Every structure is written in C-alpha cells, then in structure tokens.
Coordinates of C-alpha atoms and ligand atoms in Angstrom, one line a residue:
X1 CA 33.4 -107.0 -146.9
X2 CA 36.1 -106.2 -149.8
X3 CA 38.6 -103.5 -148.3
X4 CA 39.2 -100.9 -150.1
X5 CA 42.8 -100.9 -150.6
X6 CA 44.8 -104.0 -149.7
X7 CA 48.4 -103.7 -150.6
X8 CA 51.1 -106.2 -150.0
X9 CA 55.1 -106.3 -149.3
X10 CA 54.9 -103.1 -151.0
X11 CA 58.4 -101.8 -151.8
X12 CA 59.4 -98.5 -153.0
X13 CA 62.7 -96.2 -153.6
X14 CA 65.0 -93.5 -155.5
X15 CA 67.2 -95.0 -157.6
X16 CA 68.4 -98.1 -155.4
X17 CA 68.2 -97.0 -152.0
X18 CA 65.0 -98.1 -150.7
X19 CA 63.1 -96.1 -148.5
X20 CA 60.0 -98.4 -148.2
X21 CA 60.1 -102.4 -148.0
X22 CA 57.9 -105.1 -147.7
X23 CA 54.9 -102.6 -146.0
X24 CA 51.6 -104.3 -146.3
X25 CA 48.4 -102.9 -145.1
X26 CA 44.2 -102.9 -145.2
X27 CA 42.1 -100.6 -145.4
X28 CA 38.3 -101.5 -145.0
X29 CA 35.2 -100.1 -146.3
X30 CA 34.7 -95.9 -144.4
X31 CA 37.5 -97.0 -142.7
X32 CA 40.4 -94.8 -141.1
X33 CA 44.1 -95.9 -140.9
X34 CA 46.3 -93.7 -139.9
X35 CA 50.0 -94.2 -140.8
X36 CA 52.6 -92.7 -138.4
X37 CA 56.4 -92.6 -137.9
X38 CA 59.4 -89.9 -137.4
X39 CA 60.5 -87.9 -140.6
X40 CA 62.0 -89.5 -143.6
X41 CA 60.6 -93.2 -142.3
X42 CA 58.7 -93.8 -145.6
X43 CA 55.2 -92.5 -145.3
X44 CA 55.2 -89.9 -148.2
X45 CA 56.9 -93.0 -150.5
X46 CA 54.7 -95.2 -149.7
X47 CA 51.7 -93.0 -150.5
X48 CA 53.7 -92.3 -153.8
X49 CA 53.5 -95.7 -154.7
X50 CA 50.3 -96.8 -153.5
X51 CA 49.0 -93.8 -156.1
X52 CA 51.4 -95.1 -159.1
X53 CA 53.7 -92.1 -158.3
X54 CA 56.2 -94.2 -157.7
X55 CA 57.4 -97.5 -159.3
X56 CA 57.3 -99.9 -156.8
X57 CA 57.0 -103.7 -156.3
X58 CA 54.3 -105.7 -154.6
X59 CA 51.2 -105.8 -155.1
X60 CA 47.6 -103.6 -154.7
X61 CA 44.4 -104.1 -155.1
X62 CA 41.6 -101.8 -155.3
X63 CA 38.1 -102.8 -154.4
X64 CA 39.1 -105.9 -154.9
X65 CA 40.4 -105.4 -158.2
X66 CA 44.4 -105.4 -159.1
X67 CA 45.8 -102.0 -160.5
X68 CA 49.5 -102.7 -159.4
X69 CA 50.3 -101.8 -163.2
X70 CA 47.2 -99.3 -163.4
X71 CA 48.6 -95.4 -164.0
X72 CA 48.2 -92.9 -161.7
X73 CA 45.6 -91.5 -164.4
X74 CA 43.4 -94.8 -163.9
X75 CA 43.8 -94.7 -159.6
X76 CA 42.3 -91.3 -159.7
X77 CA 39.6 -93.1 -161.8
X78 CA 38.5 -95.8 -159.7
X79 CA 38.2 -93.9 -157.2
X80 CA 42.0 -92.7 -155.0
X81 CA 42.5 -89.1 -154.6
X82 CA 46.1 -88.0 -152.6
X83 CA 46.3 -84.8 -150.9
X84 CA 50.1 -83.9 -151.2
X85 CA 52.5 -82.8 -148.4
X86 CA 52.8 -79.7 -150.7
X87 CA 48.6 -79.4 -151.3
X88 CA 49.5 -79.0 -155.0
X89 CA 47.4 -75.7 -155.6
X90 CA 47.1 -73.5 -158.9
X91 CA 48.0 -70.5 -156.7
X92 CA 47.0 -67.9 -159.4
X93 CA 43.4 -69.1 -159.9
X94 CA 40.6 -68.6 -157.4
X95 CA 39.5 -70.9 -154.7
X96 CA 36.2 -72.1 -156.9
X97 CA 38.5 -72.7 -160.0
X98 CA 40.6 -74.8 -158.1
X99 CA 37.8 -76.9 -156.5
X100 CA 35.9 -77.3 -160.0
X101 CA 39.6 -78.8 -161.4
X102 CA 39.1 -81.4 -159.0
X103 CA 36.1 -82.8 -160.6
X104 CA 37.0 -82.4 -164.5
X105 CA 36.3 -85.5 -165.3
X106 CA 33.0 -85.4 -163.6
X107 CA 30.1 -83.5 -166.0
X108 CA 28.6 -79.8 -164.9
X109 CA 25.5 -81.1 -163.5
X110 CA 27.4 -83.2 -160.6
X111 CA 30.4 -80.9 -160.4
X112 CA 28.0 -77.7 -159.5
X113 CA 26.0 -80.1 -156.4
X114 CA 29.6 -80.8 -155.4
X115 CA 31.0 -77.4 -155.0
X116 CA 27.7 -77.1 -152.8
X117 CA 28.5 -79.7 -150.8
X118 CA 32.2 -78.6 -150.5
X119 CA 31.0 -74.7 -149.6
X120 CA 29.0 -76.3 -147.2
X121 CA 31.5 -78.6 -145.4
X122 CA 33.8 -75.8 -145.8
X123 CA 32.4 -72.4 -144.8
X124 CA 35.8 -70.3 -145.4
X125 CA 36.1 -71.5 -148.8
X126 CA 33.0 -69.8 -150.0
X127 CA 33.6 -66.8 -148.0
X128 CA 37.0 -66.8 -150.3
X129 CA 35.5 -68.5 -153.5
X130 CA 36.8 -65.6 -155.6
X131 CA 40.5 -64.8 -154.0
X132 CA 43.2 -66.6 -155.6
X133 CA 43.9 -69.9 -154.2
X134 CA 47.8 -68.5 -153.4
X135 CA 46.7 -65.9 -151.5
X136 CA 44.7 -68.0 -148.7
X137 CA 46.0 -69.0 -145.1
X138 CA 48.0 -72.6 -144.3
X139 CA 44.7 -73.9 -143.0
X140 CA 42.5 -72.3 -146.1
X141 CA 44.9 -73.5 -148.3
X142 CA 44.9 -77.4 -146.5
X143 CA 40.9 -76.9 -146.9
X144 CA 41.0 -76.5 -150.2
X145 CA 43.6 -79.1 -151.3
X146 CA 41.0 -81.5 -149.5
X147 CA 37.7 -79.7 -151.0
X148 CA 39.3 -80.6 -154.8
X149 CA 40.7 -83.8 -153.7
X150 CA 36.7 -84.4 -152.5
X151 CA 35.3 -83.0 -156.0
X152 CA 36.3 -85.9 -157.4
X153 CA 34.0 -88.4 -155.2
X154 CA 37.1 -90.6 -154.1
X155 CA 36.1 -93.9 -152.4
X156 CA 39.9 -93.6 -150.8
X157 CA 41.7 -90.8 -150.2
X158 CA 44.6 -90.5 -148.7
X159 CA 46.1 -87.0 -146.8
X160 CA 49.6 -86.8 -146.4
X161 CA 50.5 -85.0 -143.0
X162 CA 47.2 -82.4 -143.2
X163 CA 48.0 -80.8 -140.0
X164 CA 51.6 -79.6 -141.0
X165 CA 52.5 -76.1 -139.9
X166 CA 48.7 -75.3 -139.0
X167 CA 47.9 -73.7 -135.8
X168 CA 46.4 -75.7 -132.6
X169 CA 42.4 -74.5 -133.3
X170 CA 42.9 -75.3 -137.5
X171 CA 44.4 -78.9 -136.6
X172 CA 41.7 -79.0 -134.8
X173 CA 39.1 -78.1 -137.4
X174 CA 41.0 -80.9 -140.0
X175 CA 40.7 -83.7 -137.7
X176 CA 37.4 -82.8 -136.9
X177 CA 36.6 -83.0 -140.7
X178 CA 38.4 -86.3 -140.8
X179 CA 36.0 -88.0 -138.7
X180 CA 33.0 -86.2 -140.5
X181 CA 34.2 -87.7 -143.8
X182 CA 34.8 -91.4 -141.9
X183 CA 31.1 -91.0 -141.1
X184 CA 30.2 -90.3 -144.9
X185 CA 31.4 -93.5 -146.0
X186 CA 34.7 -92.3 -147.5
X187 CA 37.9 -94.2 -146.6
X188 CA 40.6 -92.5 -145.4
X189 CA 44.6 -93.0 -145.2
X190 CA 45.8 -90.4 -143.1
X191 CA 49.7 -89.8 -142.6
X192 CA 50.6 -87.8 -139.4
X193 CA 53.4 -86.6 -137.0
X194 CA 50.7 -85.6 -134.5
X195 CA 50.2 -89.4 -133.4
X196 CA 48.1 -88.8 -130.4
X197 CA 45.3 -86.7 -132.6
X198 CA 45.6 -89.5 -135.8
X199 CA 44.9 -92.5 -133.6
X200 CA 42.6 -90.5 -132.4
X201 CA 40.1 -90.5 -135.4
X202 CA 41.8 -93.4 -136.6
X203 CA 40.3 -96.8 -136.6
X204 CA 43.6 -98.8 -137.2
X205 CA 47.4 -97.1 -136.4
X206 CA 50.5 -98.6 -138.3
X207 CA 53.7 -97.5 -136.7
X208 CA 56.6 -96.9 -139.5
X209 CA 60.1 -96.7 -139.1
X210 CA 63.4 -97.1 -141.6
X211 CA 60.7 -98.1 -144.3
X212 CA 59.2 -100.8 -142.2
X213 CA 55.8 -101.1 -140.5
X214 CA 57.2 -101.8 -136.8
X215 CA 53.6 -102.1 -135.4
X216 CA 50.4 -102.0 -136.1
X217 CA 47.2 -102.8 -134.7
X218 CA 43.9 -101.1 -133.2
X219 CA 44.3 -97.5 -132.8
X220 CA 43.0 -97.5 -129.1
X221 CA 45.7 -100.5 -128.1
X222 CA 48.5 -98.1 -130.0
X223 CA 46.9 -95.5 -127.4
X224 CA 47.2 -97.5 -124.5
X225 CA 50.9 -98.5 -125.5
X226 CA 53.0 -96.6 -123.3
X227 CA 56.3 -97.9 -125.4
X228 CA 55.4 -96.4 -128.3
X229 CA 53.5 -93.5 -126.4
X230 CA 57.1 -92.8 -125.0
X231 CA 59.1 -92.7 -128.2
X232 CA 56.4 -91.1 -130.5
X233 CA 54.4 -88.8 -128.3
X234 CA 57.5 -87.8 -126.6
X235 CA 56.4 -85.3 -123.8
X236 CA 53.1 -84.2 -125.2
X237 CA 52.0 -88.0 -123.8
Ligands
ADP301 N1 62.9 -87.6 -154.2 C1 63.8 -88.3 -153.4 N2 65.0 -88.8 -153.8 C2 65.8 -89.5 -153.0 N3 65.5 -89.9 -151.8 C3 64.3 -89.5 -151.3 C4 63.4 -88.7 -152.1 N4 62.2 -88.5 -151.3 C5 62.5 -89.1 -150.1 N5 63.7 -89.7 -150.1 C6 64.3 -90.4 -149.0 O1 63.4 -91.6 -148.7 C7 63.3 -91.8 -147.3 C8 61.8 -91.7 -147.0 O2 61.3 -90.4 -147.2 P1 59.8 -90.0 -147.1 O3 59.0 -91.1 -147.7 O4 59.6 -88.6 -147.6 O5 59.5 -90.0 -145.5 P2 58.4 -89.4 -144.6 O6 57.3 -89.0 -145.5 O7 58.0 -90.5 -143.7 O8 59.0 -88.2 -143.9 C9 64.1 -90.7 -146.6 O9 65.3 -91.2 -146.3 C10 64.2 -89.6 -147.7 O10 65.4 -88.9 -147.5
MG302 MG1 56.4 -87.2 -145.8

C-alpha cells in the first residue's frame, strides 16, 4: 500500500540555524504516528515544512506523488490539513462560520453533510454553533480548530500538540477522538508532550530530539522501553 506521506532527510530552519535535520518518516494509509520530544526539539518545524510553511530541503511525497515544491495552497488540496499549536481561529465569527471556512473550497451541498457530521462528532460545537468562536473554552476552541481542519476531508492531517493546556477529562475526550478518526480511514500525525497517551493511540512513535529523530519504531515497543519511559515520561511512568 502507498503511504500517505513519506518524507525523507527532511531539513528545516530560521535563517541558518537549523532546527530540523535529516528527519525522515512514513505514514501509511488510516495510520497514526505520533511524533514526540521535549520543547524546542523540532516538531512544530518539521510540521511547518512537511505543509510548505517552511522552506526546507528533502524530499515529500504525497500519496505517492512528489509536492516537495507544491505550495502550501496545493497540500491543502490534495488532501493535508494542519491543526496549529495556536488552533488559528477567526475569534469574532461564530463557531458554524468558522467550521464552514474550513470547507471553502468544497461546494454547499458537501459542505452542509459535513457540518452534520462535525455537530455530530462534536456535540458542544452545535450546542455553541452561534457564540463566537473567541469566546469558547481551551477544549471547545481545540474542537473546533479540528472540526474545520476536518471540513476540508483531509486524507492527512496533522495536530500539533492538541492536548496543550486542556484539563485531564478534555485530553481525554481529544484522544478519544483521535482514535475515532484512525478508525474512519483518516491518517493522522499527531505531535505530543503527553507521550504515554500519544503512543497510546498511536500506531508508530518517533522520538525527537535537537532536530533529530533519536528513535523510532512500534508504539507499543516505545511503551515497553523503560529508557525512554524514564527520560520522557518522567514520574508520570
Ligand atoms: N520562528 C522562529 N525563529 C527562530 N527560531 C525558531 C522559530 N521557531 C522555532 N525556533 C527554534 O527552532 C527550534 C525548534 O523549535 P520548534 O520546532 O518550535 O520545537 P517544538 O515544536 O518541538 O517545541 C527551537 O530551538 C526554537 O527555538
Ligand atoms: Mg511545537
């Protein structure tokens, strides 16, 4: 099976200081990979560049097909949808304005089944489909950057660090609808600081550190690795 995302010695920076290099990694068909690592080891560049936010070096393929000199404009396109550290929401429109952006390039007919199948997947957001999107909770707000991500029918998309500042029972609730969407068929590239919960879901772990992949393999060994358990998990383990 074609993976979904294959990218190779993938480097990536700010002006010449490199903050990513030589990071390759596979991501097969309804697959999940988590990416996990310490603060300021990469993972939000990385994402950057796998999306074209970022000029980088190496070289991706998507479904098989090359876009490492696709835009970010195409990505979205075929198919790769980033939720942002920062969930990137128009904070003075309403929750159903900011879902139905995420599908503009998708006509009325498919965008109004979506927002059904969004309000469904997401009960709070159609309790709050008319309150402005600024306005909503961390863990509303997380929903919703994922609901418009989802408008757009992504075949990837990748969530950078979802659980941030959310309480226990809402972290719970987002990995929970991780695994929901693995089961749809949609691939996911989760970045996390709560390793034990990401490897989890996850079907693959990569370890990052310093802009390197350290380790990587299957998320259950990365479980059972009391090395990394130690250093990452620190005394939640
Ligand atoms: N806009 C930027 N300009 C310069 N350096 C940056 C910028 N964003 C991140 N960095 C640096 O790049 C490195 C990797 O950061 P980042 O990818 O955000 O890590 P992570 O997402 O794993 O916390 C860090 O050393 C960080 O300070
Ligand atoms: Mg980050």
């Amino acid at each position: 099976m074609t993976p979904v995302l294959s990218a190779t010695n993938i480097c990536a920076g700010y002006h010449s200081r490199k903050a990513v290099s030589n990071v390759s990694m596979v991501i097969p068909p309804a697959g999940v990979v988590t990416l996990i690592g310490a603060n300021g080891a990469g993972k939000t560049t990385f994402l950057g560049a796998l999306m074209g936010l970022l000029p980088s070096t190496g070289t991706i393929l998507f479904q098989g097909e090359d876009i490492t000199r696709a835009s970010v404009h195409e990505r979205v396109g075929m198919g790769m949808s980033l939720v942002s550290e920062k969930r990137d929401l128009f904070s003075s429109m309403s929750v159903e304005d900011n879902l139905v952006l995420g599908c503009y390039r998708r006509n009325r007919a498919s965008s109004s089944s979506s927002l059904d199948e969004m309000y469904g997947r997401f009960p709070k957001l159609l309790e709050r489909r008319h309150q402005e999107a600024g306005t909503l909770s961390g863990g509303e707000r997380q929903m919703l950057a994922m609901g418009r991500a989802l408008m757009a029918a992504p075949k990837l998309l990748m969530l950078d660090e979802p659980s941030l500042g959310l309480a226990p029972l809402i972290v719970q609730d987002i990995f929970r609808i991780v695994s929901e969407l693995k089961s749809s068929g949609i691939s996911i590239l989760l970045v996390e600081q709560n390793a034990r919960a990401a490897l989890h879901v996850a079907d693959h772990g990569c370890v990052m550190e310093l802009g390197d992949v350290i380790l990587q393999g299957p998320a259950k060994e990365l479980l059972d690795n009391t090395r990394l358990m130690e250093i990452y998990l620190g005394s939640a383990a």
